[in-house]
Tab-separated table of C-alpha atoms in Angstrom:
chain	number	residue	atom	x	y	z
A	1	MET	CA	-156.629	-11.242	-126.749
A	2	ASN	CA	-153.566	-8.959	-126.985
A	3	PRO	CA	-153.049	-7.895	-130.721
A	4	SER	CA	-149.278	-8.419	-130.409
A	5	ALA	CA	-149.792	-12.090	-130.023
A	6	TYR	CA	-150.696	-12.299	-133.726
A	7	ASP	CA	-147.306	-10.634	-134.691
A	8	CYS	CA	-145.366	-13.810	-134.489
A	9	GLU	CA	-147.574	-16.350	-135.975
A	10	GLU	CA	-146.028	-19.580	-137.300
A	11	VAL	CA	-146.202	-20.197	-140.884
A	12	GLU	CA	-145.864	-23.673	-142.307
A	13	ASP	CA	-143.140	-24.050	-145.092
A	14	ILE	CA	-145.229	-25.229	-148.036
A	15	ARG	CA	-142.301	-25.850	-150.421
A	16	GLU	CA	-142.851	-29.339	-152.272
A	17	VAL	CA	-140.072	-31.772	-151.824
A	18	ILE	CA	-139.087	-32.534	-155.320
A	19	GLY	CA	-136.208	-34.910	-154.833
A	20	GLN	CA	-133.293	-35.865	-157.030
A	21	TRP	CA	-132.987	-34.794	-160.641
A	22	LYS	CA	-133.865	-37.349	-163.072
A	23	TRP	CA	-132.112	-38.001	-166.533
A	24	ASN	CA	-134.930	-36.636	-168.555
A	25	GLU	CA	-134.741	-33.223	-166.538
A	26	ASP	CA	-131.026	-33.167	-166.898
A	27	LYS	CA	-131.284	-33.715	-170.653
A	28	LEU	CA	-133.782	-31.036	-171.177
A	29	LEU	CA	-131.550	-28.592	-168.868
A	30	ILE	CA	-128.405	-29.495	-171.100
A	31	SER	CA	-130.439	-28.781	-174.243
A	32	ALA	CA	-131.749	-25.477	-172.973
A	33	TRP	CA	-128.169	-24.553	-171.820
A	34	LEU	CA	-126.701	-25.358	-175.299
A	35	ASN	CA	-129.291	-23.514	-177.285
A	36	LEU	CA	-129.435	-20.437	-175.252
A	37	SER	CA	-125.725	-20.061	-174.542
A	38	ILE	CA	-124.812	-20.128	-178.316
A	39	ASP	CA	-127.843	-17.864	-179.288
A	40	PRO	CA	-126.333	-15.448	-181.727
A	41	MET	CA	-129.035	-12.727	-181.068
A	42	ILE	CA	-128.042	-12.401	-177.268
A	43	GLY	CA	-124.869	-14.405	-176.733
A	44	THR	CA	-123.226	-13.842	-173.466
A	45	ASP	CA	-124.237	-10.171	-173.172
A	46	GLN	CA	-126.719	-10.863	-170.381
A	47	LYS	CA	-126.923	-10.872	-166.651
A	48	GLY	CA	-126.764	-14.412	-164.827
A	49	GLU	CA	-130.202	-14.002	-163.456
A	50	THR	CA	-131.646	-13.181	-166.947
A	51	PHE	CA	-129.772	-16.215	-168.567
A	52	TRP	CA	-130.998	-18.684	-165.924
A	53	GLU	CA	-134.597	-17.399	-166.140
A	54	ARG	CA	-134.395	-17.747	-169.914
A	55	ILE	CA	-133.307	-21.257	-169.290
A	56	ARG	CA	-136.331	-21.931	-167.039
A	57	GLU	CA	-138.518	-20.473	-169.579
A	58	TYR	CA	-137.074	-22.580	-172.402
A	59	CYS	CA	-137.635	-25.771	-170.453
A	60	GLU	CA	-141.123	-24.912	-169.495
A	61	GLU	CA	-141.970	-23.955	-173.109
A	62	SER	CA	-140.278	-27.213	-174.338
A	63	ILE	CA	-141.849	-29.802	-172.018
A	64	PRO	CA	-144.332	-28.176	-169.733
A	65	GLY	CA	-144.289	-29.355	-166.210
A	66	LEU	CA	-141.290	-31.551	-166.497
A	67	ILE	CA	-138.850	-29.459	-164.352
A	68	LYS	CA	-140.699	-28.191	-161.358
A	69	ARG	CA	-137.820	-26.150	-160.099
A	70	GLY	CA	-136.727	-22.550	-160.302
A	71	ALA	CA	-133.899	-20.755	-162.154
A	72	ILE	CA	-131.577	-20.929	-159.078
A	73	ALA	CA	-132.024	-24.702	-158.817
A	74	MET	CA	-131.355	-25.154	-162.416
A	75	LYS	CA	-128.212	-23.085	-162.050
A	76	LYS	CA	-127.144	-25.172	-159.250
A	77	ARG	CA	-127.839	-28.364	-161.126
A	78	TRP	CA	-126.070	-27.102	-164.271
A	79	GLN	CA	-122.711	-26.416	-162.093
A	80	ARG	CA	-122.979	-30.105	-160.922
A	81	ILE	CA	-123.553	-31.287	-164.408
A	82	ASN	CA	-120.746	-29.254	-165.924
A	83	GLU	CA	-118.154	-30.249	-163.216
A	84	GLY	CA	-119.124	-33.916	-163.304
A	85	ALA	CA	-119.252	-34.104	-167.296
A	86	GLN	CA	-115.867	-32.365	-167.316
A	87	ARG	CA	-114.396	-34.810	-164.937
A	88	PHE	CA	-115.682	-37.855	-166.646
A	89	GLY	CA	-114.670	-36.509	-169.972
A	90	SER	CA	-111.062	-35.978	-168.981
A	91	CYS	CA	-111.026	-39.666	-167.774
A	92	SER	CA	-112.674	-40.692	-171.147
A	93	GLU	CA	-110.358	-38.854	-173.273
A	94	GLN	CA	-107.337	-40.105	-171.367
A	95	ASP	CA	-108.599	-43.737	-171.989
A	96	GLU	CA	-109.367	-42.974	-175.659
A	97	ARG	CA	-105.749	-41.786	-176.387
A	98	LYS	CA	-104.581	-45.067	-174.770
A	99	ILE	CA	-106.782	-47.611	-176.347
A	100	GLY	CA	-108.351	-46.054	-179.481
A	101	SER	CA	-111.983	-46.000	-180.479
A	102	ASP	CA	-113.714	-48.858	-178.824
A	103	MET	CA	-116.343	-46.768	-177.015
A	104	ASP	CA	-117.729	-49.674	-174.698
A	105	ASN	CA	-114.193	-50.315	-173.402
A	106	ILE	CA	-113.432	-46.542	-173.177
A	107	THR	CA	-116.508	-46.088	-171.014
A	108	GLN	CA	-115.778	-48.871	-168.635
A	109	LEU	CA	-112.212	-47.703	-168.221
A	110	ALA	CA	-113.169	-44.114	-167.684
A	111	HIS	CA	-115.477	-45.136	-164.783
A	112	GLU	CA	-112.593	-47.061	-163.370
A	113	LEU	CA	-110.191	-44.027	-163.831
A	114	HIS	CA	-112.767	-41.737	-162.411
A	115	VAL	CA	-112.968	-43.866	-159.119
A	116	ALA	CA	-109.300	-43.969	-159.004
A	117	LYS	CA	-108.778	-40.224	-159.424
A	118	TYR	CA	-111.611	-38.920	-157.425
A	119	GLN	CA	-112.598	-41.636	-155.049
A	120	LYS	CA	-116.099	-41.870	-156.121
A	121	LYS	CA	-118.349	-43.272	-158.855
A	122	CYS	CA	-119.327	-41.055	-161.726
A	123	ASN	CA	-123.005	-40.596	-162.698
A	124	PHE	CA	-122.304	-38.108	-165.395
A	125	ASP	CA	-121.437	-40.491	-168.218
A	126	LYS	CA	-124.768	-39.880	-170.127
A	127	HIS	CA	-124.162	-35.964	-169.619
A	128	TRP	CA	-120.757	-36.328	-171.039
A	129	SER	CA	-122.093	-38.108	-174.176
A	130	GLU	CA	-124.611	-35.274	-174.738
A	131	LEU	CA	-121.902	-32.550	-174.391
A	132	ARG	CA	-118.803	-34.083	-175.765
A	133	ARG	CA	-119.063	-32.689	-179.316
A	134	GLN	CA	-119.798	-29.269	-178.249
A	135	PRO	CA	-116.924	-26.881	-178.585
A	136	LYS	CA	-116.466	-26.108	-174.956
A	137	TRP	CA	-115.920	-29.739	-174.011
A	138	ARG	CA	-113.550	-30.613	-176.923
A	139	THR	CA	-109.943	-31.073	-176.305
A	140	PRO	CA	-107.520	-30.452	-179.284
A	141	SER	CA	-107.076	-34.234	-179.708
A	142	THR	CA	-110.763	-34.580	-180.298
A	143	ASN	CA	-111.232	-31.563	-182.572
A	144	SER	CA	-111.479	-32.824	-185.976
A	145	GLU	CA	-110.543	-29.426	-187.633
A	146	GLY	CA	-106.997	-29.332	-186.023
A	147	MET	CA	-105.035	-26.415	-185.464
A	148	LYS	CA	-104.595	-25.349	-189.038
A	149	ARG	CA	-106.725	-22.481	-190.524
A	150	THR	CA	-107.344	-22.263	-194.287
A	151	LYS	CA	-108.648	-19.309	-195.985
A	152	LEU	CA	-112.144	-19.431	-197.015
A	153	SER	CA	-113.165	-18.060	-200.520
A	154	ASP	CA	-114.753	-14.747	-200.715
C-alpha cells in the first residue's frame, strides 16, 4: 500500500457533548469569579488566560467534576451571565424605584419589563440575585453608603 495514503487519515472528534449550563454550575462560576476578581494578592494584574485558568482551577478544587468545561467555555459563559444579569438588574432596579421593596412584585415586573425591552424572556434572575450586592452591580440608588465620605479615625 502507498505510504502517502496514511497521511490523510480521518480522526473522529472525541469531544463530549456537555449541553446547557446548569444553575449549580453557574453558581460555582459566579462564586469563583467573585472570589478571584477581588483577590487582593493578585487583583487585576494578570493576563486573561491566567485569570480564567485560575477560575477553572478554583471550580475544580471547590467541587471536583461539577464543571466539565475548560477555561474558554467558562469565560464565554461568564460573558453571558454578566450581560444577562446586568440587563435583568437594570429592569429590577427600575421597578424597585417605582414600587418600593416588595421583592416578589419587583421580580415579576422586572421579567415583564425585560420582555418589553429586549423582546425575550430573561433566565438570569437567579444570577442577578447572587450578584446584586457586589460593588460592580450596584447603582448609586442601591448603594447604602451614599455619596458622602467621612474621615475615619487614625
